[in-house]
CSV table of C-alpha atoms (C1' of nucleotides) in Angstrom, one decimal:
chain,number,residue,atom,x,y,z
T,26,MET,CA,0.1,0.1,-0.1
T,27,GLY,CA,1.9,2.4,1.2
T,28,ALA,CA,5.2,1.7,-0.1
T,29,ALA,CA,3.4,2.1,-3.4
T,30,THR,CA,2.4,5.5,-3.2
T,31,ARG,CA,5.6,6.7,-1.8
T,32,GLU,CA,7.2,4.9,-4.6
T,33,ARG,CA,5.0,7.0,-7.2
T,34,ILE,CA,5.2,10.2,-5.6
T,35,ILE,CA,8.6,9.6,-6.2
T,36,GLU,CA,8.5,8.4,-9.5
T,37,ALA,CA,6.2,11.1,-10.6
T,38,GLY,CA,8.7,13.9,-9.2
T,39,SER,CA,11.1,12.4,-11.3
T,40,ILE,CA,9.0,12.5,-14.1
T,41,LEU,CA,7.9,16.2,-13.8
T,42,PHE,CA,10.9,17.8,-12.4
T,43,ARG,CA,12.9,16.5,-16.1
T,44,ARG,CA,9.7,18.5,-18.0
T,45,GLN,CA,9.3,21.4,-16.5
T,46,GLY,CA,11.5,21.9,-14.1
T,47,TYR,CA,11.2,21.9,-9.5
T,48,ALA,CA,10.1,25.4,-9.1
T,49,GLY,CA,7.5,25.2,-12.4
T,50,THR,CA,6.8,21.8,-10.8
T,51,GLY,CA,4.0,21.8,-8.3
T,52,MET,CA,3.1,19.5,-5.2
T,53,LYS,CA,-0.7,18.8,-6.6
T,54,ALA,CA,1.0,18.0,-10.3
T,55,ILE,CA,2.7,15.9,-8.5
T,56,ALA,CA,0.0,14.2,-6.5
T,57,ALA,CA,-2.5,14.4,-9.7
T,58,ALA,CA,0.5,12.7,-12.1
T,59,ALA,CA,1.3,10.0,-8.5
T,60,GLN,CA,-2.4,9.5,-8.8
T,61,ALA,CA,-2.2,9.9,-4.6
T,62,PRO,CA,-3.9,11.8,-2.4
T,63,PHE,CA,-2.6,15.2,-1.8
T,64,GLY,CA,-2.0,15.0,2.0
T,65,SER,CA,-0.2,11.8,1.2
T,66,ILE,CA,2.5,13.9,0.1
T,67,TYR,CA,3.3,15.7,3.1
T,68,HIS,CA,3.3,12.0,5.7
T,69,PHE,CA,5.2,10.5,3.8
T,70,PHE,CA,8.0,13.4,2.9
T,71,PRO,CA,7.3,15.6,5.6
T,72,GLY,CA,10.4,17.3,5.8
T,73,GLY,CA,8.3,19.0,2.2
T,74,LYS,CA,9.2,19.6,-1.5
T,75,ASP,CA,12.6,19.7,-0.6
T,76,GLU,CA,12.4,16.4,0.5
T,77,LEU,CA,10.7,14.5,-2.1
T,78,THR,CA,13.1,16.5,-4.2
T,79,GLY,CA,16.3,15.3,-2.7
T,80,GLU,CA,14.4,11.5,-3.0
T,81,VAL,CA,14.0,11.8,-6.4
T,82,ILE,CA,17.1,13.3,-7.1
T,83,ARG,CA,19.0,9.9,-5.3
T,84,ALA,CA,16.3,8.0,-7.4
T,85,ALA,CA,17.1,8.8,-10.4
T,86,GLY,CA,21.1,9.1,-9.5
T,87,ARG,CA,20.6,4.8,-8.8
T,88,VAL,CA,18.9,4.7,-12.1
T,89,TYR,CA,21.8,6.7,-14.5
T,90,GLY,CA,24.5,5.2,-12.5
T,91,ALA,CA,22.4,1.7,-13.5
T,92,LEU,CA,23.5,2.7,-17.2
T,93,VAL,CA,26.8,2.4,-16.6
T,94,PRO,CA,27.7,-1.5,-15.6
T,95,ARG,CA,24.4,-1.5,-19.0
T,96,PHE,CA,26.5,0.1,-21.6
T,97,PHE,CA,29.9,-1.0,-19.8
T,98,ASP,CA,30.0,-4.4,-19.3
T,99,GLY,CA,29.7,-6.3,-22.6
T,100,ALA,CA,31.0,-3.4,-24.3
T,101,PRO,CA,34.4,-4.6,-27.0
T,102,ASP,CA,35.7,-1.5,-24.8
T,103,THR,CA,35.1,1.4,-23.4
T,104,ALA,CA,35.0,3.6,-26.6
T,105,VAL,CA,32.8,1.5,-28.1
T,106,ALA,CA,31.1,1.3,-24.7
T,107,THR,CA,30.6,5.7,-24.3
T,108,ARG,CA,29.8,5.7,-28.1
T,109,CYS,CA,26.3,2.9,-27.3
T,110,ALA,CA,25.9,4.9,-24.1
T,111,PHE,CA,24.7,8.3,-26.3
T,112,ARG,CA,23.3,6.4,-28.9
T,113,GLY,CA,20.8,4.4,-26.3
T,114,ALA,CA,20.4,8.0,-24.8
T,115,ALA,CA,19.5,9.4,-28.0
T,116,GLU,CA,16.9,7.0,-28.9
T,117,THR,CA,15.2,7.3,-25.1
T,118,LEU,CA,14.7,10.9,-25.8
T,119,ARG,CA,13.6,10.3,-29.3
T,120,ASP,CA,10.9,7.7,-27.6
T,121,CYS,CA,9.5,10.8,-25.6
T,122,ASN,CA,9.3,13.3,-27.8
T,123,TYR,CA,12.0,15.6,-26.1
T,124,ALA,CA,10.4,15.4,-23.1
T,125,ASP,CA,12.2,13.4,-20.4
T,126,ALA,CA,16.2,13.7,-20.2
T,127,CYS,CA,17.6,13.9,-16.5
T,128,PRO,CA,16.1,15.2,-13.9
T,129,ILE,CA,19.4,15.6,-12.1
T,130,ALA,CA,20.4,18.5,-14.4
T,131,ALA,CA,17.1,20.6,-14.3
T,132,VAL,CA,16.9,20.5,-10.9
T,133,ALA,CA,21.0,21.8,-10.1
T,134,LEU,CA,20.5,24.8,-12.6
T,135,GLU,CA,17.7,25.8,-10.5
T,136,VAL,CA,19.2,24.9,-6.7
T,137,ALA,CA,23.0,25.1,-7.2
T,138,SER,CA,22.9,28.8,-5.5
T,139,THR,CA,19.6,28.7,-3.7
T,140,ASN,CA,19.6,25.4,-1.7
T,141,GLU,CA,22.5,24.2,-0.8
T,142,PRO,CA,21.1,20.7,0.6
T,143,LEU,CA,19.7,19.9,-2.3
T,144,ARG,CA,23.0,21.6,-5.0
T,145,LEU,CA,25.2,18.5,-2.5
T,146,ALA,CA,22.6,16.2,-3.1
T,147,THR,CA,22.7,16.9,-7.1
T,148,ALA,CA,26.9,17.0,-6.7
T,149,GLU,CA,26.8,13.1,-5.1
T,150,VAL,CA,24.9,11.9,-7.8
T,151,PHE,CA,27.5,13.9,-10.4
T,152,ALA,CA,30.3,12.7,-8.2
T,153,HIS,CA,29.2,8.4,-8.0
T,154,TRP,CA,28.4,8.6,-11.7
T,155,VAL,CA,31.9,10.2,-12.5
T,156,GLY,CA,33.4,8.2,-10.1
T,157,GLY,CA,31.8,4.4,-11.8
T,158,LEU,CA,32.9,5.8,-14.9
T,159,THR,CA,36.6,6.8,-14.0
T,160,ALA,CA,36.9,3.6,-12.8
T,161,ARG,CA,35.8,1.8,-16.2
T,162,TYR,CA,38.6,3.9,-17.9
T,163,GLU,CA,40.9,3.1,-15.6
T,164,GLY,CA,39.8,0.0,-15.8
T,165,ALA,CA,40.9,0.0,-19.7
T,166,GLY,CA,44.8,0.9,-18.6
T,167,LEU,CA,44.2,4.7,-18.7
T,168,ALA,CA,45.9,7.2,-16.2
T,169,PRO,CA,44.0,7.9,-13.5
T,170,ALA,CA,43.9,11.6,-14.2
T,171,VAL,CA,43.0,10.2,-18.3
T,172,ALA,CA,40.2,8.6,-17.1
T,173,HIS,CA,38.6,11.6,-14.6
T,174,ARG,CA,39.2,13.8,-17.4
T,175,LEU,CA,37.2,11.7,-19.9
T,176,ALA,CA,34.2,10.8,-17.1
T,177,VAL,CA,34.1,14.6,-16.6
T,178,SER,CA,33.6,15.3,-20.1
T,179,PHE,CA,31.3,12.3,-20.6
T,180,VAL,CA,29.1,13.8,-18.1
T,181,SER,CA,28.9,16.6,-18.6
T,182,MET,CA,28.6,16.1,-22.7
T,183,LEU,CA,25.6,14.2,-22.1
T,184,GLU,CA,23.6,16.6,-19.6
T,185,GLY,CA,24.8,20.0,-22.9
T,186,ALA,CA,24.2,17.4,-25.3
T,187,PHE,CA,20.3,17.2,-23.4
T,188,VAL,CA,19.8,20.6,-23.1
T,189,LEU,CA,20.4,21.3,-26.9
T,190,ALA,CA,18.6,18.1,-27.9
T,191,ARG,CA,15.2,19.3,-25.8
T,192,ALA,CA,15.4,22.8,-26.9
T,193,SER,CA,16.2,21.9,-30.6
T,194,LYS,CA,14.0,19.1,-30.4
T,195,ASN,CA,16.6,16.9,-32.5
T,196,ALA,CA,18.6,14.0,-31.3
T,197,GLN,CA,21.2,14.0,-33.6
T,198,VAL,CA,22.9,16.9,-31.1
T,199,VAL,CA,23.5,13.6,-28.8
T,200,GLU,CA,24.5,11.2,-31.2
T,201,ASP,CA,27.3,13.8,-33.0
T,202,ALA,CA,28.2,14.2,-29.4
T,203,GLY,CA,28.5,10.8,-28.9
T,204,GLU,CA,30.6,10.5,-31.7
T,205,ILE,CA,33.5,13.2,-30.0
T,206,MET,CA,33.5,11.3,-26.7
T,207,PHE,CA,34.4,8.2,-28.7
T,208,GLU,CA,37.0,9.3,-30.5
T,209,ALA,CA,38.4,10.8,-27.8
T,210,VAL,CA,38.0,7.7,-25.8
T,211,ARG,CA,39.8,6.0,-28.6
T,212,ALA,CA,42.2,8.2,-29.0
T,213,ALA,CA,43.3,8.3,-25.4
T,214,LEU,CA,43.1,4.4,-25.7
T,215,ASP,CA,45.5,4.2,-28.2
T,216,LYS,CA,48.0,6.5,-26.4
T,217,ALA,CA,48.4,4.1,-23.8
T,218,ALA,CA,48.7,1.3,-25.8
T,219,GLU,CA,52.1,2.9,-27.1
R,20,MET,CA,15.1,57.1,-19.2
R,21,GLY,CA,13.5,54.9,-20.3
R,22,ALA,CA,15.6,52.6,-22.5
R,23,ALA,CA,18.1,52.1,-19.2
R,24,THR,CA,15.4,50.8,-17.1
R,25,ARG,CA,14.3,48.5,-20.0
R,26,GLU,CA,18.2,47.4,-20.4
R,27,ARG,CA,18.3,46.9,-16.6
R,28,ILE,CA,15.2,44.8,-16.7
R,29,ILE,CA,17.1,42.6,-19.0
R,30,GLU,CA,20.0,41.8,-18.0
R,31,ALA,CA,18.5,41.2,-14.1
R,32,GLY,CA,16.3,38.8,-15.6
R,33,SER,CA,19.3,37.4,-16.9
R,34,ILE,CA,21.5,37.2,-13.2
R,35,LEU,CA,18.2,35.8,-11.7
R,36,PHE,CA,17.3,33.0,-14.5
R,37,ARG,CA,20.8,31.9,-14.5
R,38,ARG,CA,21.3,31.6,-10.8
R,39,GLN,CA,17.8,30.4,-10.1
R,40,GLY,CA,15.7,29.9,-13.2
R,41,TYR,CA,13.0,30.3,-14.8
R,42,ALA,CA,10.1,29.4,-12.5
R,43,GLY,CA,11.8,29.9,-9.3
R,44,THR,CA,11.9,34.1,-10.7
R,45,GLY,CA,9.0,35.7,-10.2
R,46,MET,CA,8.7,39.4,-11.3
R,47,LYS,CA,9.0,41.2,-8.2
R,48,ALA,CA,12.4,39.8,-7.8
R,49,ILE,CA,13.5,41.2,-11.1
R,50,ALA,CA,12.0,44.4,-10.8
R,51,ALA,CA,13.9,44.6,-7.1
R,52,ALA,CA,17.2,43.9,-8.6
R,53,ALA,CA,17.0,45.9,-11.3
R,54,GLN,CA,15.8,48.7,-9.5
R,55,ALA,CA,12.6,49.5,-11.4
R,56,PRO,CA,9.4,50.0,-10.6
R,57,PHE,CA,7.0,47.2,-10.6
R,58,GLY,CA,4.5,48.5,-12.9
R,59,SER,CA,7.7,49.4,-15.9
R,60,ILE,CA,7.9,45.6,-16.2
R,61,TYR,CA,4.5,45.3,-18.0
R,62,HIS,CA,4.4,49.2,-19.2
R,63,PHE,CA,8.2,47.4,-21.4
R,64,PHE,CA,7.3,44.0,-21.8
R,65,PRO,CA,3.0,44.1,-22.3
R,66,GLY,CA,3.3,40.3,-23.4
R,67,GLY,CA,4.3,39.8,-19.6
R,68,LYS,CA,6.8,37.4,-18.4
R,69,ASP,CA,7.1,35.1,-21.8
R,70,GLU,CA,7.9,38.5,-23.6
R,71,LEU,CA,10.7,39.5,-20.9
R,72,THR,CA,12.2,35.9,-21.1
R,73,GLY,CA,12.2,35.7,-25.0
R,74,GLU,CA,14.3,39.4,-24.1
R,75,VAL,CA,16.5,38.0,-22.4
R,76,ILE,CA,16.9,35.1,-24.5
R,77,ARG,CA,17.8,36.7,-27.1
R,78,ALA,CA,20.4,39.3,-25.5
R,79,ALA,CA,22.3,36.7,-23.3
R,80,GLY,CA,22.5,34.9,-27.3
R,81,ARG,CA,24.2,38.1,-28.4
R,82,VAL,CA,27.0,38.3,-25.5
R,83,TYR,CA,27.8,34.3,-26.0
R,84,GLY,CA,27.4,34.6,-29.3
R,85,ALA,CA,30.2,37.4,-29.4
R,86,LEU,CA,32.5,34.9,-27.4
R,87,VAL,CA,33.1,32.9,-30.2
R,88,PRO,CA,35.5,35.7,-32.3
R,89,ARG,CA,36.7,37.4,-28.9
R,90,PHE,CA,38.1,34.1,-28.2
R,91,PHE,CA,39.2,32.3,-31.8
R,92,ASP,CA,39.9,36.0,-33.8
R,93,GLY,CA,43.8,36.2,-32.0
R,94,ALA,CA,44.3,32.3,-31.3
R,95,PRO,CA,47.1,30.4,-33.0
R,96,ASP,CA,44.6,28.0,-34.0
R,97,THR,CA,41.1,26.8,-33.2
R,98,ALA,CA,42.1,23.9,-30.8
R,99,VAL,CA,43.9,26.5,-28.9
R,100,ALA,CA,41.0,29.1,-28.9
R,101,THR,CA,38.7,26.1,-27.7
R,102,ARG,CA,40.8,25.6,-24.5
R,103,CYS,CA,41.3,29.2,-23.8
R,104,ALA,CA,37.1,29.4,-24.1
R,105,PHE,CA,37.0,26.8,-21.3
R,106,ARG,CA,39.1,28.3,-19.7
R,107,GLY,CA,37.4,31.9,-20.0
R,108,ALA,CA,34.9,30.0,-18.9
R,109,ALA,CA,35.9,28.5,-15.5
R,110,GLU,CA,37.3,32.0,-14.5
R,111,THR,CA,34.2,33.6,-14.5
R,112,LEU,CA,32.3,30.3,-12.9
R,113,ARG,CA,35.3,31.1,-10.0
R,114,ASP,CA,35.0,34.7,-10.0
R,115,CYS,CA,31.2,35.1,-9.4
R,116,ASN,CA,31.2,31.9,-7.2
R,117,TYR,CA,29.4,29.9,-9.0
R,118,ALA,CA,26.4,32.2,-9.4
R,119,ASP,CA,25.9,32.5,-12.7
R,120,ALA,CA,26.4,30.6,-15.7
R,121,CYS,CA,24.8,30.3,-18.7
R,122,PRO,CA,20.6,31.5,-18.4
R,123,ILE,CA,19.5,29.5,-21.5
R,124,ALA,CA,20.5,26.6,-20.5
R,125,ALA,CA,18.8,26.9,-17.1
R,126,VAL,CA,15.4,28.2,-19.2
R,127,ALA,CA,15.8,26.0,-21.9
R,128,LEU,CA,15.2,22.6,-19.6
R,129,GLU,CA,12.3,24.4,-18.0
R,130,VAL,CA,10.5,25.5,-20.9
R,131,ALA,CA,11.5,22.9,-23.7
R,132,SER,CA,8.2,20.8,-22.9
R,133,THR,CA,6.0,23.3,-21.7
R,134,ASN,CA,6.3,26.8,-23.7
R,135,GLU,CA,7.0,26.5,-27.4
R,136,PRO,CA,7.9,30.6,-28.3
R,137,LEU,CA,10.5,30.0,-25.6
R,138,ARG,CA,11.5,26.7,-27.0
R,139,LEU,CA,12.1,28.3,-29.5
R,140,ALA,CA,14.0,31.7,-29.0
R,141,THR,CA,16.3,29.3,-27.1
R,142,ALA,CA,16.9,26.4,-29.7
R,143,GLU,CA,17.4,29.3,-32.0
R,144,VAL,CA,20.7,30.8,-29.4
R,145,PHE,CA,21.6,27.4,-29.4
R,146,ALA,CA,21.9,27.0,-33.5
R,147,HIS,CA,23.5,30.7,-33.8
R,148,TRP,CA,26.1,30.1,-31.6
R,149,VAL,CA,26.6,26.5,-33.2
R,150,GLY,CA,27.0,27.8,-36.3
R,151,GLY,CA,29.2,30.2,-35.5
R,152,LEU,CA,31.8,27.7,-34.2
R,153,THR,CA,30.7,25.4,-37.3
R,154,ALA,CA,32.2,28.2,-39.4
R,155,ARG,CA,35.6,28.5,-37.5
R,156,TYR,CA,36.2,24.9,-37.5
R,157,GLU,CA,35.4,25.0,-41.8
R,158,GLY,CA,37.3,28.1,-41.7
R,159,ALA,CA,40.6,26.5,-40.3
R,160,GLY,CA,40.2,23.1,-42.8
R,161,LEU,CA,37.8,20.5,-41.0
R,162,ALA,CA,35.3,19.1,-43.6
R,163,PRO,CA,31.8,20.7,-42.3
R,164,ALA,CA,30.4,17.2,-41.0
R,165,VAL,CA,33.6,17.2,-38.9
R,166,ALA,CA,33.5,20.8,-38.1
R,167,HIS,CA,29.5,21.1,-37.3
R,168,ARG,CA,30.0,17.7,-34.9
R,169,LEU,CA,33.1,19.4,-33.2
R,170,ALA,CA,30.5,22.8,-32.6
R,171,VAL,CA,28.1,21.2,-31.4
R,172,SER,CA,30.0,19.2,-29.3
R,173,PHE,CA,32.0,22.3,-28.1
R,174,VAL,CA,28.1,23.9,-26.7
R,175,SER,CA,26.9,20.5,-25.6
R,176,MET,CA,29.9,20.3,-23.7
R,177,LEU,CA,29.9,23.5,-22.2
R,178,GLU,CA,26.6,24.1,-20.9
R,179,GLY,CA,27.3,20.2,-18.9
R,180,ALA,CA,30.3,21.3,-17.3
R,181,PHE,CA,28.1,24.8,-16.1
R,182,VAL,CA,25.9,22.4,-14.5
R,183,LEU,CA,28.4,19.9,-13.4
R,184,ALA,CA,30.1,23.0,-11.8
R,185,ARG,CA,27.3,24.9,-10.0
R,186,ALA,CA,26.3,21.6,-8.9
R,187,SER,CA,30.0,20.2,-7.3
R,188,LYS,CA,31.2,24.5,-7.0
R,189,ASN,CA,34.0,22.8,-8.5
R,190,ALA,CA,35.9,24.7,-12.1
R,191,GLN,CA,38.0,22.4,-12.4
R,192,VAL,CA,35.2,20.7,-15.0
R,193,VAL,CA,34.9,22.8,-17.1
R,194,GLU,CA,38.9,23.2,-17.8
R,195,ASP,CA,38.7,19.0,-17.8
R,196,ALA,CA,36.3,19.0,-20.8
R,197,GLY,CA,38.0,22.3,-22.0
R,198,GLU,CA,41.1,20.1,-22.2
R,199,ILE,CA,39.2,17.0,-24.1
R,200,MET,CA,37.4,19.3,-26.5
R,201,PHE,CA,40.9,20.7,-27.0
R,202,GLU,CA,42.2,17.3,-28.1
R,203,ALA,CA,39.4,16.3,-30.1
R,204,VAL,CA,39.8,19.4,-32.3
R,205,ARG,CA,43.8,19.0,-32.0
R,206,ALA,CA,43.1,15.3,-33.4
R,207,ALA,CA,40.1,16.7,-36.1
R,208,LEU,CA,43.0,19.4,-37.3
R,209,ASP,CA,45.9,17.4,-37.6
R,210,LYS,CA,43.9,14.1,-39.3
R,211,ALA,CA,42.9,16.7,-42.0
R,212,ALA,CA,46.4,18.2,-42.3
R,213,GLU,CA,47.0,14.6,-43.7
O,30,DG,C1',-13.6,-5.5,21.0
O,31,DA,C1',-10.3,-1.6,21.5
O,32,DT,C1',-7.0,0.8,21.0
O,33,DT,C1',-3.2,2.1,18.0
O,34,DA,C1',-0.8,2.9,13.9
O,35,DG,C1',-0.9,4.1,9.1
O,36,DC,C1',-3.0,5.9,5.0
O,37,DT,C1',-5.9,8.5,2.5
O,38,DA,C1',-8.3,13.1,1.9
O,39,DG,C1',-9.3,17.5,0.8
O,40,DA,C1',-10.1,22.1,2.9
O,41,DA,C1',-8.2,25.8,5.2
O,42,DC,C1',-3.9,28.5,5.6
O,43,DG,C1',-0.9,32.7,4.5
O,44,DT,C1',2.5,33.8,1.0
O,45,DT,C1',3.0,34.8,-3.5
O,46,DC,C1',2.5,34.3,-8.7
O,47,DT,C1',1.4,37.3,-13.0
O,48,DA,C1',-1.2,40.7,-14.3
O,49,DT,C1',-3.9,44.6,-14.8
O,50,DC,C1',-5.1,49.6,-13.4
O,51,DA,C1',-5.2,54.8,-11.9
O,52,DA,C1',-3.2,58.1,-10.3
O,53,DA,C1',1.2,60.4,-10.4
O,54,DT,C1',5.1,62.4,-12.1
O,55,DG,C1',8.3,63.8,-16.0
O,56,DC,C1',10.1,65.3,-20.4
O,57,DT,C1',9.4,67.3,-24.6
O,58,DG,C1',8.1,69.8,-28.5
O,59,DA,C1',5.0,73.7,-30.0
H,20,DT,C1',3.1,77.6,-20.5
H,21,DC,C1',0.7,73.5,-21.7
H,22,DA,C1',-0.8,69.2,-23.7
H,23,DG,C1',0.8,65.0,-25.2
H,24,DC,C1',3.3,60.9,-24.7
H,25,DA,C1',6.6,58.0,-21.5
H,26,DT,C1',7.3,56.5,-17.6
H,27,DT,C1',6.5,55.8,-13.0
H,28,DT,C1',4.5,54.3,-9.5
H,29,DG,C1',2.5,50.7,-6.0
H,30,DA,C1',-2.2,48.8,-4.7
H,31,DT,C1',-5.2,45.6,-6.4
H,32,DA,C1',-7.4,41.0,-8.0
H,33,DG,C1',-7.3,36.4,-8.8
H,34,DA,C1',-4.7,32.3,-8.9
H,35,DA,C1',-1.0,29.3,-7.7
H,36,DC,C1',2.2,28.1,-4.2
H,37,DG,C1',3.7,24.8,0.0
H,38,DT,C1',2.0,23.3,4.4
H,39,DT,C1',-0.8,22.6,7.8
H,40,DC,C1',-5.2,20.2,9.9
H,41,DT,C1',-8.9,17.4,11.2
H,42,DA,C1',-11.1,13.6,10.1
H,43,DG,C1',-11.9,8.9,8.7
H,44,DC,C1',-11.1,3.9,7.2
H,45,DT,C1',-8.0,-0.3,7.5
H,46,DA,C1',-5.1,-3.3,9.3
H,47,DA,C1',-3.3,-5.1,12.8
H,48,DT,C1',-1.9,-5.8,17.5
H,49,DC,C1',-3.2,-6.4,22.2
DNA sequence: GATTAGCTAGAACGTTCTATCAAATGCTGA
DNA sequence: TCAGCATTTGATAGAACGTTCTAGCTAATC
């Protein structure tokens, strides 16, 4: 009962934040999207919108963090995995008609200067994501500094490509960005193999 | 008189949108930041918040568009110009304690699915920016498709790096991303020179 | 059966939002 | 100096916001 309602609220928040941002999404809209009674929001999240948003960020972070193993585990190498991740993201974006990208970036830009606990929550998710990617690139033989730089760039490039793709309603942006990241990883791997 | 007030309002909107986003910024806050009487907002922008936001986006687009000649005109080559642009951006971000990045991305993520005229305005600015960069990379001898891909990636990478840098309050992200873009442009130039 | 805890349900509250409006003030040109 | 236009001024209205509150229902436990 309750657990299902709570999860539905988090998921609805995630969807709406990514489509219309944090401040542009009201609690009543989240309740409606979750098909939950309005009072249940504060029952499950007594800390209010901030607490719900923190949970949304952490939950989204787990989903995005799981994308690394999904693309990197079976790939011939990390350059190909990188490209596949971007292609997968482009496909997902097309499938939802550019409505859904990443709720974390949307929230991050709004709260970075105004809500310290939420800024920290977004920073933590990004750091975790970068950490997972860095490990993969290191595991492929790249020096820690190079691996870290590529990981940071992967996340930056993908989040930025989402912005452009959503603005222009064109997923080719994400694929183009993926090609550049593919070549960057490819070049780093080749250089490390010398 | 009036022209100065109008410009102050646009500038205040730009600053506040980049710090707290579109929906999180109220018109009274803009008026206060602009030191303008509240009613003047609707006098100058009878279309309301949407009209003001459109003007903010276009004005910011002009500022950002001017960054391309600023970094590319005097640089030894486009790879170095690319790196310098990212370093300049990192510096700017540090100077304002991570408060001010780009108002266009902040607005774009909020309006992409909910406000078509503003989505188009953001798309237009990004397209113009990408166009300017593409011309620079083409002018350096790169094939049109490669130039376009690098330009798209430049803008994506920079906007994404802003997200991460603001979330983590660490401008090193922007510099790392700039190194990857530098190497990508370098490699493309070297390949085109063969 | 009585009690308790969890969840649902939605009204009410105070605040903030966007937009409108009428009046006042200032500036310019005839 | 005066009229007309531009700009300023700030109160007001209605809607939406996040939060709180009360009441009711259900299931589990004693």
